[in-house]
Tab-separated table of C-alpha atoms in Angstrom:
chain	number	residue	atom	x	y	z
A	29	UNK	CA	110.941	108.773	103.155
A	30	UNK	CA	111.230	112.033	105.068
A	31	UNK	CA	107.672	111.793	106.355
A	32	UNK	CA	107.916	108.150	107.439
A	33	UNK	CA	108.174	107.195	111.105
A	34	UNK	CA	110.069	103.923	111.461
A	35	UNK	CA	109.999	101.491	114.391
A	36	UNK	CA	112.701	98.820	114.526
A	37	UNK	CA	111.497	96.117	116.915
A	38	UNK	CA	113.560	93.044	117.725
A	39	UNK	CA	113.906	90.041	119.962
A	40	UNK	CA	117.362	88.549	120.438
A	41	UNK	CA	118.719	86.022	122.887
A	42	UNK	CA	122.418	86.045	122.033
A	43	UNK	CA	122.815	89.127	119.841
A	44	UNK	CA	122.371	88.215	116.167
A	45	UNK	CA	119.003	89.904	115.669
A	46	UNK	CA	120.015	92.762	117.929
A	47	UNK	CA	122.883	93.537	115.551
A	48	UNK	CA	120.697	93.284	112.447
A	49	UNK	CA	118.172	95.573	114.126
A	50	UNK	CA	120.930	98.077	114.944
A	51	UNK	CA	121.936	98.082	111.291
A	52	UNK	CA	118.299	98.671	110.345
A	53	UNK	CA	118.075	101.583	112.786
A	54	UNK	CA	121.271	103.063	111.381
A	55	UNK	CA	120.051	102.667	107.788
A	56	UNK	CA	116.700	104.257	108.604
A	57	UNK	CA	118.401	107.318	110.042
A	58	UNK	CA	120.849	107.578	107.143
A	59	UNK	CA	118.021	107.355	104.622
A	60	UNK	CA	116.181	110.245	106.215
A	61	UNK	CA	113.262	108.675	108.036
A	62	UNK	CA	111.377	111.349	109.941
A	63	UNK	CA	112.038	109.561	113.233
A	64	UNK	CA	113.312	106.104	114.213
A	65	UNK	CA	112.445	104.183	117.362
A	66	UNK	CA	114.638	101.226	118.393
A	67	UNK	CA	112.824	98.778	120.660
A	68	UNK	CA	113.347	95.289	122.101
A	69	UNK	CA	110.598	92.801	122.811
A	70	UNK	CA	110.436	91.915	126.487
A	71	UNK	CA	112.310	88.813	127.589
A	72	UNK	CA	109.924	86.338	129.206
A	73	UNK	CA	112.188	83.295	129.581
A	74	UNK	CA	112.926	82.143	133.148
A	75	UNK	CA	116.118	83.593	134.584
A	76	UNK	CA	117.468	80.094	135.204
A	77	UNK	CA	117.193	79.337	131.482
A	78	UNK	CA	119.033	82.552	130.646
A	79	UNK	CA	121.725	81.835	133.217
A	80	UNK	CA	122.315	78.371	131.759
A	81	UNK	CA	123.570	79.901	128.494
A	82	UNK	CA	126.536	82.230	128.972
A	83	UNK	CA	126.014	84.064	125.655
A	84	UNK	CA	122.325	84.567	126.412
A	85	UNK	CA	123.079	85.810	129.915
A	86	UNK	CA	125.758	88.211	128.648
A	87	UNK	CA	123.528	89.667	125.931
A	88	UNK	CA	120.557	89.972	128.285
A	89	UNK	CA	122.636	91.975	130.734
A	90	UNK	CA	124.170	94.144	128.009
A	91	UNK	CA	120.828	95.178	126.490
A	92	UNK	CA	118.455	95.372	129.455
A	93	UNK	CA	118.435	99.180	129.248
A	94	UNK	CA	117.056	99.160	125.684
A	95	UNK	CA	113.488	100.500	125.715
A	96	UNK	CA	110.869	97.745	125.646
A	97	UNK	CA	108.462	97.676	122.711
A	98	UNK	CA	104.934	98.828	123.456
A	99	UNK	CA	101.615	99.059	121.660
A	100	UNK	CA	102.212	102.792	121.372
A	101	UNK	CA	105.237	102.089	119.158
A	102	UNK	CA	103.064	100.081	116.768
A	103	UNK	CA	100.357	102.740	116.610
A	104	UNK	CA	102.930	105.520	116.165
A	105	UNK	CA	104.909	103.953	113.327
A	106	UNK	CA	104.221	104.187	109.616
A	107	UNK	CA	106.737	101.413	108.931
A	108	UNK	CA	107.980	98.601	111.156
A	109	UNK	CA	111.021	96.356	110.781
A	110	UNK	CA	110.874	93.214	112.936
A	111	UNK	CA	113.912	91.049	113.624
A	112	UNK	CA	113.732	87.802	115.586
A	113	UNK	CA	115.293	84.327	115.501
A	114	UNK	CA	113.450	81.214	114.448
A	115	UNK	CA	112.072	78.724	116.952
A	116	UNK	CA	111.405	75.415	115.202
A	117	UNK	CA	110.510	77.320	112.055
A	118	UNK	CA	108.139	79.651	113.873
A	119	UNK	CA	108.254	82.796	115.965
A	120	UNK	CA	109.825	82.884	119.437
A	121	UNK	CA	107.232	82.787	122.219
A	122	UNK	CA	108.367	86.263	123.324
A	123	UNK	CA	107.409	87.717	119.948
A	124	UNK	CA	104.108	85.844	119.761
A	125	UNK	CA	103.229	86.996	123.275
A	126	UNK	CA	103.772	90.603	122.175
A	127	UNK	CA	101.615	90.098	119.100
A	128	UNK	CA	98.913	88.556	121.277
A	129	UNK	CA	98.507	91.913	123.048
A	130	UNK	CA	97.656	93.774	119.838
A	131	UNK	CA	93.988	92.761	119.631
A	132	UNK	CA	92.722	96.153	120.756
A	133	UNK	CA	94.688	98.041	118.109
A	134	UNK	CA	93.643	95.494	115.479
A	135	UNK	CA	89.970	95.816	116.420
A	136	UNK	CA	90.180	99.602	116.103
A	137	UNK	CA	91.871	99.323	112.706
A	138	UNK	CA	94.977	101.104	113.956
A	139	UNK	CA	97.385	98.546	112.509
A	140	UNK	CA	95.927	98.646	109.009
A	141	UNK	CA	98.175	99.997	106.245
A	142	UNK	CA	101.336	99.837	108.334
A	143	UNK	CA	104.212	98.754	106.092
A	144	UNK	CA	106.088	95.922	107.762
A	145	UNK	CA	109.134	93.797	107.012
A	146	UNK	CA	110.913	90.988	108.835
A	147	UNK	CA	114.422	89.613	109.354
A	148	UNK	CA	115.527	86.442	111.114
A	149	UNK	CA	118.311	83.969	111.910
A	150	UNK	CA	118.699	80.261	112.649
A	151	UNK	CA	121.403	77.958	113.926
A	152	UNK	CA	122.087	76.610	110.435
A	153	UNK	CA	121.478	77.877	106.870
A	154	UNK	CA	118.225	75.920	106.474
A	155	UNK	CA	116.924	76.025	110.010
A	156	UNK	CA	113.504	77.537	109.353
A	157	UNK	CA	114.227	81.102	108.297
A	158	UNK	CA	111.640	81.237	105.516
A	159	UNK	CA	108.827	79.679	107.549
A	160	UNK	CA	109.590	82.021	110.436
A	161	UNK	CA	109.177	85.044	108.184
A	162	UNK	CA	105.982	83.726	106.610
A	163	UNK	CA	104.662	83.102	110.135
A	164	UNK	CA	105.448	86.727	110.955
A	165	UNK	CA	103.692	87.988	107.839
A	166	UNK	CA	100.634	85.845	108.598
A	167	UNK	CA	99.996	88.030	111.637
A	168	UNK	CA	100.591	91.131	109.528
A	169	UNK	CA	97.909	90.036	107.060
A	170	UNK	CA	95.443	89.793	109.946
A	171	UNK	CA	96.410	93.318	110.986
A	172	UNK	CA	95.698	94.613	107.498
A	173	UNK	CA	99.334	95.667	107.302
A	174	UNK	CA	101.319	95.612	104.071
A	175	UNK	CA	104.380	93.308	104.030
A	176	UNK	CA	107.423	94.775	102.313
A	177	UNK	CA	109.456	91.677	101.543
A	178	UNK	CA	112.692	92.540	99.711
A	179	UNK	CA	112.316	89.835	97.066
A	180	UNK	CA	115.233	90.029	94.667
A	181	UNK	CA	114.854	93.745	94.007
A	182	UNK	CA	118.571	94.384	94.415
A	183	UNK	CA	121.576	92.287	93.437
A	184	UNK	CA	122.747	92.257	97.060
A	185	UNK	CA	119.914	89.825	97.836
A	186	UNK	CA	121.528	87.183	95.637
A	187	UNK	CA	124.665	87.138	97.748
A	188	UNK	CA	123.400	87.800	101.271
A	189	UNK	CA	120.678	85.946	103.068
A	190	UNK	CA	119.358	84.454	99.835
A	191	UNK	CA	115.831	84.917	101.144
A	192	UNK	CA	113.124	86.833	99.257
A	193	UNK	CA	110.992	87.092	102.415
A	194	UNK	CA	113.549	89.076	104.398
A	195	UNK	CA	117.212	89.129	105.343
A	196	UNK	CA	118.246	85.985	107.190
A	197	UNK	CA	121.508	84.818	108.659
A	198	UNK	CA	123.100	81.893	110.359
A	199	UNK	CA	122.946	82.582	114.099
A	200	UNK	CA	125.962	84.191	115.730
A	201	UNK	CA	127.162	87.769	115.500
A	202	UNK	CA	130.393	86.501	113.937
A	203	UNK	CA	128.357	85.245	110.965
A	204	UNK	CA	127.110	88.744	110.161
A	205	UNK	CA	129.218	90.301	107.427
A	206	UNK	CA	129.228	93.372	105.214
A	207	UNK	CA	126.991	91.716	102.611
A	208	UNK	CA	124.287	91.069	105.191
A	209	UNK	CA	124.609	94.646	106.424
A	210	UNK	CA	124.062	95.874	102.841
A	211	UNK	CA	121.063	93.561	102.468
A	212	UNK	CA	119.564	94.968	105.676
A	213	UNK	CA	120.038	98.498	104.335
A	214	UNK	CA	118.288	97.560	101.095
A	215	UNK	CA	115.371	96.030	102.997
A	216	UNK	CA	115.032	99.194	105.077
A	217	UNK	CA	115.152	101.336	101.931
A	218	UNK	CA	112.410	99.283	100.280
A	219	UNK	CA	110.268	99.398	103.423
A	220	UNK	CA	110.607	103.169	103.735
A	221	UNK	CA	109.874	103.711	100.037
A	222	UNK	CA	106.688	101.651	100.178
A	223	UNK	CA	105.613	103.337	103.414
A	224	UNK	CA	106.191	106.737	101.823
A	225	UNK	CA	104.033	105.861	98.841
A	226	UNK	CA	101.276	104.435	101.049
A	227	UNK	CA	101.264	107.447	103.344
A	228	UNK	CA	101.180	109.862	100.446
A	229	UNK	CA	98.301	107.936	98.878
A	230	UNK	CA	96.296	107.961	102.118
A	231	UNK	CA	96.855	111.694	102.591
A	232	UNK	CA	95.667	112.380	99.050
């Protein structure tokens, strides 16, 4: 883990995925990642749409100083944790727009062998979390990246999120509890372990 560079990249409208990403950043540092970058995906929604939702507006204002994710962050990282809410069972347009800029890195093979993992949230317990994460991993397969889904590799996954593809939660920061925080930490640990093994294998 000590040689792994971790990027935690999130999109969040009202704060749920921001908090999960913060927990992932914290876990990465505690577990001894060589370096951790915390990045947000650029908000592209019209300001009038943001203003129409008080929680969205408040979160947007509170986090606008967070560094925006760039292609350099993807190239730099050995491991990447993504966190984003579902949109009708798929990725938010903000996230897809970011992914749509990665063609140059993909063509050069610079995204191959990155170890990636995803987290998500939805308005209700069955609001598309699993399909959102599989949509995320579909892009990762095209990159040649290696998904590090948590599966049920720790007992915490049976009581938090209940999702083998990645930690998921009902939307709303108030719905995030200690069990979900522990599940996030386990997912980060698994991602860093796999990235460490991959990096060691490539170096050898």
